CSV table of C-alpha atoms in Angstrom, one decimal:
chain,number,residue,atom,x,y,z
Y,24,MET,CA,94.4,112.3,71.6
Y,25,LYS,CA,95.9,109.0,72.3
Y,26,ILE,CA,97.5,108.2,75.6
Y,27,LEU,CA,99.5,105.0,76.5
Y,28,GLY,CA,99.0,104.0,80.2
Y,29,ILE,CA,101.1,101.8,82.3
Y,30,GLU,CA,99.9,100.2,85.6
Y,31,THR,CA,102.0,98.1,87.9
Y,32,SER,CA,100.7,98.9,91.4
Y,33,CYS,CA,100.3,95.4,92.4
Y,34,ASP,CA,100.6,92.0,90.6
Y,35,GLU,CA,99.1,93.0,87.2
Y,36,THR,CA,101.4,94.1,84.5
Y,37,ALA,CA,99.2,96.2,82.3
Y,38,CYS,CA,99.4,98.6,79.3
Y,39,ALA,CA,96.6,100.2,77.3
Y,40,ILE,CA,95.9,102.9,74.7
Y,41,VAL,CA,92.9,105.1,75.2
Y,42,GLU,CA,91.7,107.8,72.8
Y,43,ASP,CA,90.2,111.1,74.2
Y,44,GLY,CA,89.7,109.5,77.6
Y,45,ARG,CA,87.1,107.0,76.7
Y,46,LYS,CA,87.6,104.9,73.6
Y,47,VAL,CA,90.0,101.8,74.5
Y,48,LEU,CA,92.0,100.9,71.5
Y,49,SER,CA,93.9,98.2,73.4
Y,50,ASN,CA,94.1,97.0,76.9
Y,51,VAL,CA,96.7,94.2,77.7
Y,52,ILE,CA,97.1,92.6,81.1
Y,53,ALA,CA,99.6,90.0,82.2
Y,54,SER,CA,98.0,88.5,85.4
Y,55,GLN,CA,100.1,86.9,88.2
Y,56,VAL,CA,97.0,85.2,90.0
Y,57,ASP,CA,98.2,81.7,89.5
Y,58,ILE,CA,101.6,82.6,90.9
Y,59,HIS,CA,100.4,84.3,94.0
Y,60,ALA,CA,97.5,81.6,94.6
Y,61,LYS,CA,100.4,79.3,95.7
Y,62,THR,CA,101.1,81.5,98.7
Y,63,GLY,CA,97.5,82.8,99.3
Y,64,GLY,CA,98.4,86.4,98.6
Y,65,VAL,CA,100.8,88.6,96.7
Y,66,VAL,CA,104.5,88.4,97.7
Y,67,PRO,CA,106.0,91.9,96.7
Y,68,GLU,CA,109.4,90.6,95.6
Y,69,VAL,CA,107.9,87.9,93.4
Y,70,ALA,CA,105.4,90.4,91.8
Y,71,ALA,CA,108.3,92.9,91.1
Y,72,ARG,CA,110.3,90.2,89.2
Y,73,GLU,CA,107.3,89.1,87.2
Y,74,HIS,CA,106.8,92.9,86.1
Y,75,VAL,CA,110.3,92.9,84.9
Y,76,LEU,CA,109.8,89.8,82.8
Y,77,LYS,CA,106.5,90.9,81.4
Y,78,MET,CA,106.7,94.7,80.9
Y,79,LEU,CA,108.2,94.8,77.4
Y,80,PRO,CA,106.1,91.9,75.8
Y,81,VAL,CA,102.9,93.5,77.1
Y,82,LEU,CA,104.0,97.0,75.8
Y,83,ASP,CA,104.6,95.4,72.4
Y,84,GLU,CA,101.3,93.7,72.3
Y,85,CYS,CA,99.5,96.8,73.4
Y,86,LEU,CA,100.9,98.8,70.4
Y,87,SER,CA,100.2,96.0,68.1
Y,88,LYS,CA,96.6,95.5,69.1
Y,89,ALA,CA,96.0,99.2,68.8
Y,90,ASP,CA,97.7,99.3,65.4
Y,91,CYS,CA,99.8,102.2,66.7
Y,92,GLY,CA,103.5,103.2,66.5
Y,93,TRP,CA,105.2,105.5,69.0
Y,94,ASP,CA,104.5,108.4,66.5
Y,95,ASP,CA,100.8,107.9,67.2
Y,96,ILE,CA,101.0,108.3,70.8
Y,97,ASP,CA,100.5,111.8,72.2
Y,98,ALA,CA,101.4,111.1,75.8
Y,99,LEU,CA,102.2,108.4,78.4
Y,100,ALA,CA,100.4,108.0,81.7
Y,101,ILE,CA,101.7,106.0,84.7
Y,102,THR,CA,100.3,104.9,88.0
Y,103,ARG,CA,102.4,106.7,90.6
Y,104,GLY,CA,100.8,105.0,93.6
Y,105,PRO,CA,99.6,104.0,96.0
Y,106,GLY,CA,100.7,100.3,95.7
Y,107,LEU,CA,103.5,98.0,96.4
Y,108,VAL,CA,106.7,100.1,96.0
Y,109,SER,CA,108.7,97.4,94.4
Y,110,SER,CA,106.0,96.9,91.7
Y,111,LEU,CA,105.6,100.7,91.2
Y,112,ILE,CA,109.2,101.2,90.6
Y,113,ILE,CA,109.1,98.8,87.5
Y,114,GLY,CA,106.2,100.8,86.1
Y,115,THR,CA,107.5,104.4,86.9
Y,116,GLU,CA,111.1,103.7,85.6
Y,117,THR,CA,109.8,102.1,82.4
Y,118,ALA,CA,107.5,105.4,81.8
Y,119,ASN,CA,110.5,107.7,82.6
Y,120,VAL,CA,112.7,106.2,80.1
Y,121,ILE,CA,110.1,106.0,77.3
Y,122,SER,CA,109.2,109.6,78.2
Y,123,TYR,CA,112.8,110.7,77.8
Y,124,VAL,CA,113.7,108.5,74.7
Y,125,LYS,CA,110.5,109.3,72.8
Y,126,ASN,CA,110.0,112.9,74.1
Y,127,LYS,CA,106.5,112.2,75.2
Y,128,PRO,CA,104.6,114.2,78.0
Y,129,LEU,CA,104.4,112.0,81.1
Y,130,ILE,CA,101.3,112.1,83.4
Y,131,PRO,CA,101.2,110.5,86.8
Y,132,VAL,CA,98.0,109.2,88.0
Y,133,HIS,CA,96.7,108.2,91.4
Y,134,HIS,CA,95.6,104.5,91.4
Y,135,ILE,CA,92.2,105.3,93.0
Y,136,VAL,CA,91.5,108.1,90.6
Y,137,GLY,CA,92.3,105.5,87.8
Y,138,HIS,CA,89.5,103.3,89.2
Y,139,ILE,CA,87.1,106.2,89.4
Y,140,TYR,CA,87.7,106.9,85.5
Y,141,SER,CA,87.1,103.4,84.8
Y,142,ASN,CA,83.4,104.4,84.5
Y,143,TRP,CA,84.3,106.5,81.5
Y,144,LEU,CA,85.9,103.7,79.5
Y,145,LEU,CA,84.2,102.5,76.4
Y,146,ASP,CA,84.7,99.6,74.2
Y,147,PRO,CA,83.7,99.8,70.5
Y,148,PRO,CA,80.0,98.8,70.0
Y,149,LYS,CA,79.6,95.2,69.0
Y,150,ASP,CA,77.6,94.2,65.9
Y,151,GLY,CA,74.0,95.1,66.1
Y,152,GLU,CA,74.3,97.5,69.2
Y,153,ASN,CA,73.2,101.0,69.1
Y,154,PRO,CA,76.4,103.3,69.3
Y,155,GLU,CA,74.4,105.9,71.2
Y,156,LEU,CA,74.4,103.6,74.1
Y,157,TYR,CA,78.1,104.0,74.4
Y,158,SER,CA,78.2,107.8,74.2
Y,159,SER,CA,76.5,108.9,77.5
Y,160,GLU,CA,78.7,111.0,79.7
Y,161,PRO,CA,78.4,110.7,83.5
Y,162,GLN,CA,76.7,113.6,84.8
Y,163,PHE,CA,78.1,115.7,87.8
Y,164,PRO,CA,77.9,115.8,90.7
Y,165,LEU,CA,78.1,112.1,91.5
Y,166,VAL,CA,79.1,109.8,94.3
Y,167,ILE,CA,81.8,107.1,94.0
Y,168,LEU,CA,82.0,104.0,96.1
Y,169,THR,CA,85.7,102.6,95.4
Y,170,VAL,CA,86.0,99.1,96.9
Y,171,SER,CA,88.9,97.0,96.5
Y,172,GLY,CA,91.5,94.9,98.2
Y,173,GLY,CA,93.5,97.7,99.6
Y,174,HIS,CA,91.1,100.6,100.1
Y,175,ASN,CA,87.5,101.7,100.5
Y,176,GLU,CA,86.2,105.3,99.9
Y,177,ILE,CA,83.0,107.1,99.3
Y,178,ILE,CA,83.8,110.2,97.3
Y,179,LEU,CA,81.8,113.3,96.0
Y,180,MET,CA,82.9,114.1,92.6
Y,181,LYS,CA,81.9,117.7,91.7
Y,182,ASP,CA,83.7,117.9,88.3
Y,183,HIS,CA,86.6,116.3,86.7
Y,184,ASN,CA,89.5,115.8,89.1
Y,185,ASP,CA,87.4,117.7,91.8
Y,186,PHE,CA,87.1,115.2,94.8
Y,187,GLU,CA,85.8,115.3,98.3
Y,188,VAL,CA,86.4,112.3,100.2
Y,189,LEU,CA,83.4,111.7,102.4
Y,190,GLY,CA,84.4,108.4,104.0
Y,191,GLU,CA,87.1,105.7,103.9
Y,192,THR,CA,88.0,102.5,105.8
Y,193,ARG,CA,89.2,102.8,109.5
Y,194,ASP,CA,90.8,99.3,109.3
Y,195,ASP,CA,90.2,96.6,106.7
Y,196,ALA,CA,89.0,97.2,103.2
Y,197,ALA,CA,86.3,95.1,102.0
Y,198,GLY,CA,88.4,93.3,99.3
Y,199,GLU,CA,90.9,92.4,102.1
Y,200,ALA,CA,88.0,91.0,104.2
Y,201,PHE,CA,86.9,88.9,101.3
Y,202,ASP,CA,90.4,87.5,100.9
Y,203,LYS,CA,90.7,86.8,104.6
Y,204,VAL,CA,87.2,85.1,104.9
Y,205,ALA,CA,87.9,83.0,101.8
Y,206,ARG,CA,91.2,81.8,103.5
Y,207,LEU,CA,89.2,81.0,106.6
Y,208,LEU,CA,86.8,78.9,104.6
Y,209,GLY,CA,89.6,77.3,102.5
Y,210,LEU,CA,88.4,78.8,99.3
Y,211,GLY,CA,91.6,79.9,98.0
Y,212,TYR,CA,92.9,83.2,96.4
Y,213,PRO,CA,91.7,85.7,95.2
Y,214,GLY,CA,89.0,85.7,97.8
Y,215,GLY,CA,86.3,87.8,96.1
Y,216,PRO,CA,85.3,85.6,93.2
Y,217,ALA,CA,85.7,82.5,95.4
Y,218,ILE,CA,83.3,83.7,97.9
Y,219,SER,CA,80.7,85.0,95.3
Y,220,ARG,CA,80.8,81.6,93.5
Y,221,ILE,CA,80.1,79.6,96.7
Y,222,ALA,CA,77.6,82.1,98.0
Y,223,GLU,CA,75.2,81.4,95.0
Y,224,ASP,CA,74.2,78.2,96.7
Y,225,GLY,CA,74.2,79.7,100.3
Y,226,ASP,CA,71.6,81.1,102.6
Y,227,PRO,CA,72.4,84.7,103.3
Y,228,ASP,CA,70.1,84.9,106.4
Y,229,ARG,CA,71.6,81.8,108.2
Y,230,PHE,CA,74.1,83.9,110.1
Y,231,SER,CA,73.5,87.3,111.6
Y,232,PHE,CA,76.8,89.1,111.3
Y,233,PRO,CA,77.2,92.7,112.5
Y,234,ILE,CA,76.5,95.5,110.1
Y,235,VAL,CA,78.9,98.1,111.5
Y,236,LEU,CA,77.6,101.8,110.7
Y,237,LEU,CA,79.8,103.7,113.3
Y,238,GLU,CA,78.8,107.1,114.3
Y,239,LYS,CA,75.3,108.4,113.1
Y,240,ASP,CA,76.8,110.8,110.6
Y,241,SER,CA,79.8,108.8,109.7
Y,242,PHE,CA,80.5,107.5,106.0
Y,243,ASP,CA,83.5,105.5,107.1
Y,244,PHE,CA,83.7,101.8,107.0
Y,245,SER,CA,85.0,99.1,109.3
Y,246,PHE,CA,85.2,95.4,108.5
Y,247,SER,CA,87.5,94.0,111.1
Y,248,GLY,CA,84.7,93.1,113.5
Y,249,LEU,CA,83.1,91.2,110.8
Y,250,LYS,CA,86.1,89.2,110.0
Y,251,THR,CA,86.3,88.2,113.7
Y,252,ALA,CA,82.6,87.3,113.8
Y,253,VAL,CA,83.1,84.9,110.9
Y,254,LEU,CA,86.2,83.4,112.5
Y,255,THR,CA,84.2,82.8,115.7
Y,256,GLU,CA,81.5,80.8,113.6
Y,257,VAL,CA,84.2,78.9,111.8
Y,258,LYS,CA,85.9,77.8,115.1
Y,259,LYS,CA,82.4,76.8,116.4
Y,260,HIS,CA,82.1,74.2,113.5
Y,261,GLU,CA,85.8,73.3,113.5
Y,262,GLY,CA,86.0,69.5,112.4
Y,263,LYS,CA,82.3,69.5,111.0
Y,264,MET,CA,82.5,72.1,108.2
Y,265,THR,CA,80.3,71.0,105.4
Y,266,GLU,CA,80.1,72.5,101.9
Y,267,LYS,CA,76.5,73.7,102.8
Y,268,LEU,CA,77.7,75.5,105.8
Y,269,LYS,CA,80.7,77.1,103.8
Y,270,SER,CA,78.2,78.4,101.3
Y,271,ASP,CA,75.9,79.8,104.0
Y,272,LEU,CA,78.9,81.5,105.8
Y,273,ALA,CA,80.1,82.9,102.6
Y,274,ALA,CA,76.6,84.1,101.6
Y,275,SER,CA,75.9,85.6,105.1
Y,276,PHE,CA,79.2,87.3,105.0
Y,277,GLN,CA,78.7,88.7,101.5
Y,278,MET,CA,75.4,90.1,102.2
Y,279,THR,CA,76.7,92.0,105.4
Y,280,VAL,CA,79.4,93.5,103.5
Y,281,VAL,CA,77.1,94.7,100.6
Y,282,LYS,CA,74.3,95.9,102.9
Y,283,THR,CA,76.9,97.9,104.8
Y,284,MET,CA,78.0,99.7,101.7
Y,285,ALA,CA,74.4,100.2,100.4
Y,286,ILE,CA,73.3,101.8,103.7
Y,287,LYS,CA,76.1,104.2,103.6
Y,288,LEU,CA,75.5,105.2,100.0
Y,289,ALA,CA,71.9,105.7,100.7
Y,290,ARG,CA,72.9,108.0,103.6
Y,291,VAL,CA,75.2,110.0,101.3
Y,292,VAL,CA,72.6,110.5,98.6
Y,293,GLU,CA,70.0,111.5,101.2
Y,294,LYS,CA,72.5,114.1,102.5
Y,295,PHE,CA,73.5,115.3,99.0
Y,296,PRO,CA,70.1,115.3,97.2
Y,297,HIS,CA,71.6,117.1,94.1
Y,298,VAL,CA,73.7,114.0,93.3
Y,299,LYS,CA,72.7,112.8,89.8
Y,300,GLU,CA,74.6,109.4,89.7
Y,301,VAL,CA,76.2,106.7,91.9
Y,302,HIS,CA,79.3,105.0,90.6
Y,303,LEU,CA,80.8,101.7,91.7
Y,304,ALA,CA,84.6,101.2,91.1
Y,305,GLY,CA,87.3,98.9,92.0
Y,306,GLY,CA,87.7,95.1,92.2
Y,307,VAL,CA,84.7,94.4,94.3
Y,308,SER,CA,82.5,96.6,92.1
Y,309,ALA,CA,82.5,93.4,89.9
Y,310,ASN,CA,80.4,91.6,92.6
Y,311,ARG,CA,76.9,91.0,91.3
Y,312,LYS,CA,75.3,90.9,94.7
Y,313,LEU,CA,76.8,94.4,95.4
Y,314,ARG,CA,75.3,95.9,92.4
Y,315,GLU,CA,71.9,94.3,93.0
Y,316,ILE,CA,71.7,95.5,96.5
Y,317,ILE,CA,72.9,99.0,96.0
Y,318,ARG,CA,70.3,99.3,93.2
Y,319,ASP,CA,67.6,98.5,95.7
Y,320,TYR,CA,68.8,101.2,98.2
Y,321,ILE,CA,69.5,104.2,96.1
Y,322,PRO,CA,66.5,106.3,94.8
Y,323,GLY,CA,64.9,105.5,91.4
Y,324,GLY,CA,65.9,108.7,89.7
Y,325,ILE,CA,69.7,108.3,90.3
Y,326,TYR,CA,71.6,106.4,87.7
Y,327,LEU,CA,73.8,103.6,88.9
Y,328,ARG,CA,77.0,103.1,86.8
Y,329,TYR,CA,79.7,100.7,87.1
Y,330,PRO,CA,82.5,99.7,84.7
Y,331,GLN,CA,81.3,98.4,81.3
Y,332,THR,CA,83.1,95.2,81.5
Y,333,ILE,CA,84.6,93.1,84.4
Y,334,ILE,CA,88.2,93.7,83.3
Y,335,TYR,CA,87.8,97.5,84.0
Y,336,CYS,CA,86.9,96.8,87.5
Y,337,THR,CA,90.2,95.2,88.4
Y,338,ASP,CA,93.6,96.7,88.0
Y,339,ASN,CA,94.1,97.8,84.4
Y,340,ALA,CA,96.1,100.4,82.3
Y,341,ALA,CA,93.1,101.7,80.4
Y,342,MET,CA,91.8,103.4,83.5
Y,343,ILE,CA,95.1,105.0,84.1
Y,344,ALA,CA,95.2,106.3,80.5
Y,345,GLY,CA,91.6,107.5,80.6
Y,346,ALA,CA,92.2,109.4,83.9
Y,347,ALA,CA,95.3,111.0,82.6
Y,348,TYR,CA,93.5,112.5,79.5
Y,349,PHE,CA,91.3,114.5,81.9
Y,350,LEU,CA,94.1,115.6,84.0
Y,351,TYR,CA,95.9,116.7,80.9
Y,352,GLN,CA,93.0,118.6,79.4
Y,353,GLN,CA,92.8,120.7,82.6
Y,354,ASP,CA,96.5,122.1,82.4
Y,355,PRO,CA,98.6,120.6,79.5
Y,356,ALA,CA,101.6,122.7,80.4
Y,357,ARG,CA,101.8,121.0,83.6
Y,358,PHE,CA,103.0,117.8,82.1
Y,359,LYS,CA,106.5,117.6,80.4
Y,360,PRO,CA,108.6,115.0,78.7
Y,361,ARG,CA,111.5,113.6,80.5
Y,362,THR,CA,109.9,114.0,83.8
Y,363,ASN,CA,111.3,111.7,86.6
Y,364,ILE,CA,108.2,110.3,88.4
Y,365,VAL,CA,108.9,108.8,91.8
Y,366,PRO,CA,106.4,106.2,93.1
Y,367,THR,CA,104.5,107.0,96.3
Y,368,THR,CA,102.4,104.9,98.8
Y,369,SER,CA,100.3,107.8,99.8
Y,370,PHE,CA,96.5,107.5,99.5
Y,371,GLU,CA,95.8,111.2,99.4
Y,372,LEU,CA,94.1,112.1,96.1
Y,373,TRP,CA,95.9,115.5,95.9
């Protein structure tokens, strides 16, 4: 089954075609990073206008790269939310029109569920690689840490589309904290990659920032205090900030974030010993230090899985098409052509 996915939740205009929920036939993304770097963050109205300009060219390229015509497409998938409403409208209206004109079933997908299913996506094996490496299915039950610019969750996934949210952010998401700290250090936008680069040359033990674990049995996150602690240090060194000091601040901040997440995941695995895998998803899951530290914290018998390529960590349409396949398989009759999908800002998974 080939599903064409469309993703416009923020500042990426993305279309992809995925076969049977896993095999990525094409994945095209028109990024707006350079545009929003000028303002240090995403301006919703600017993002929406760019989606209008890029949507049709991205759709055409997506079909061309997959060598598909509309007759080859079995269904459409669209990010319904959460996200920037003005951006979501461009994607949902595009999908609604195509569904009506081409008489294709339309499957709305929650953005975070899309990130969760990014760990199912497979690129074709490269020359010389063993195809069996690309055929392993994630094993349930599993725990997912979704960590991105607008959200943080720890989710217990018992089966396809069977989720229990164990913890979430109470204030700032980790990705937002990365962006704000990067701005404090004058590193530009987006903050995550900028901090990771400069942290390579820094001392993660130079500054002792607070690891906030909240209540003993809580799996929630809080990063607002950490941002304040970094701001306090920056003000202390105002006028005498060196590149070495920036690197040390970035490295110490990054280590505090990843250790907080690793400790929380370790507690979840301890509470649910039947868990077979731990998954990382979302933009910050691309962070190499996060992957290293979490691997150190979880037991050796538990498989650590994260998206196969960096592009599947960030917002993309392949994850939306992949998630849609598993939704469709559970109840095909639920998804009709000519469905008028309305965007939502709700973070609820159901």
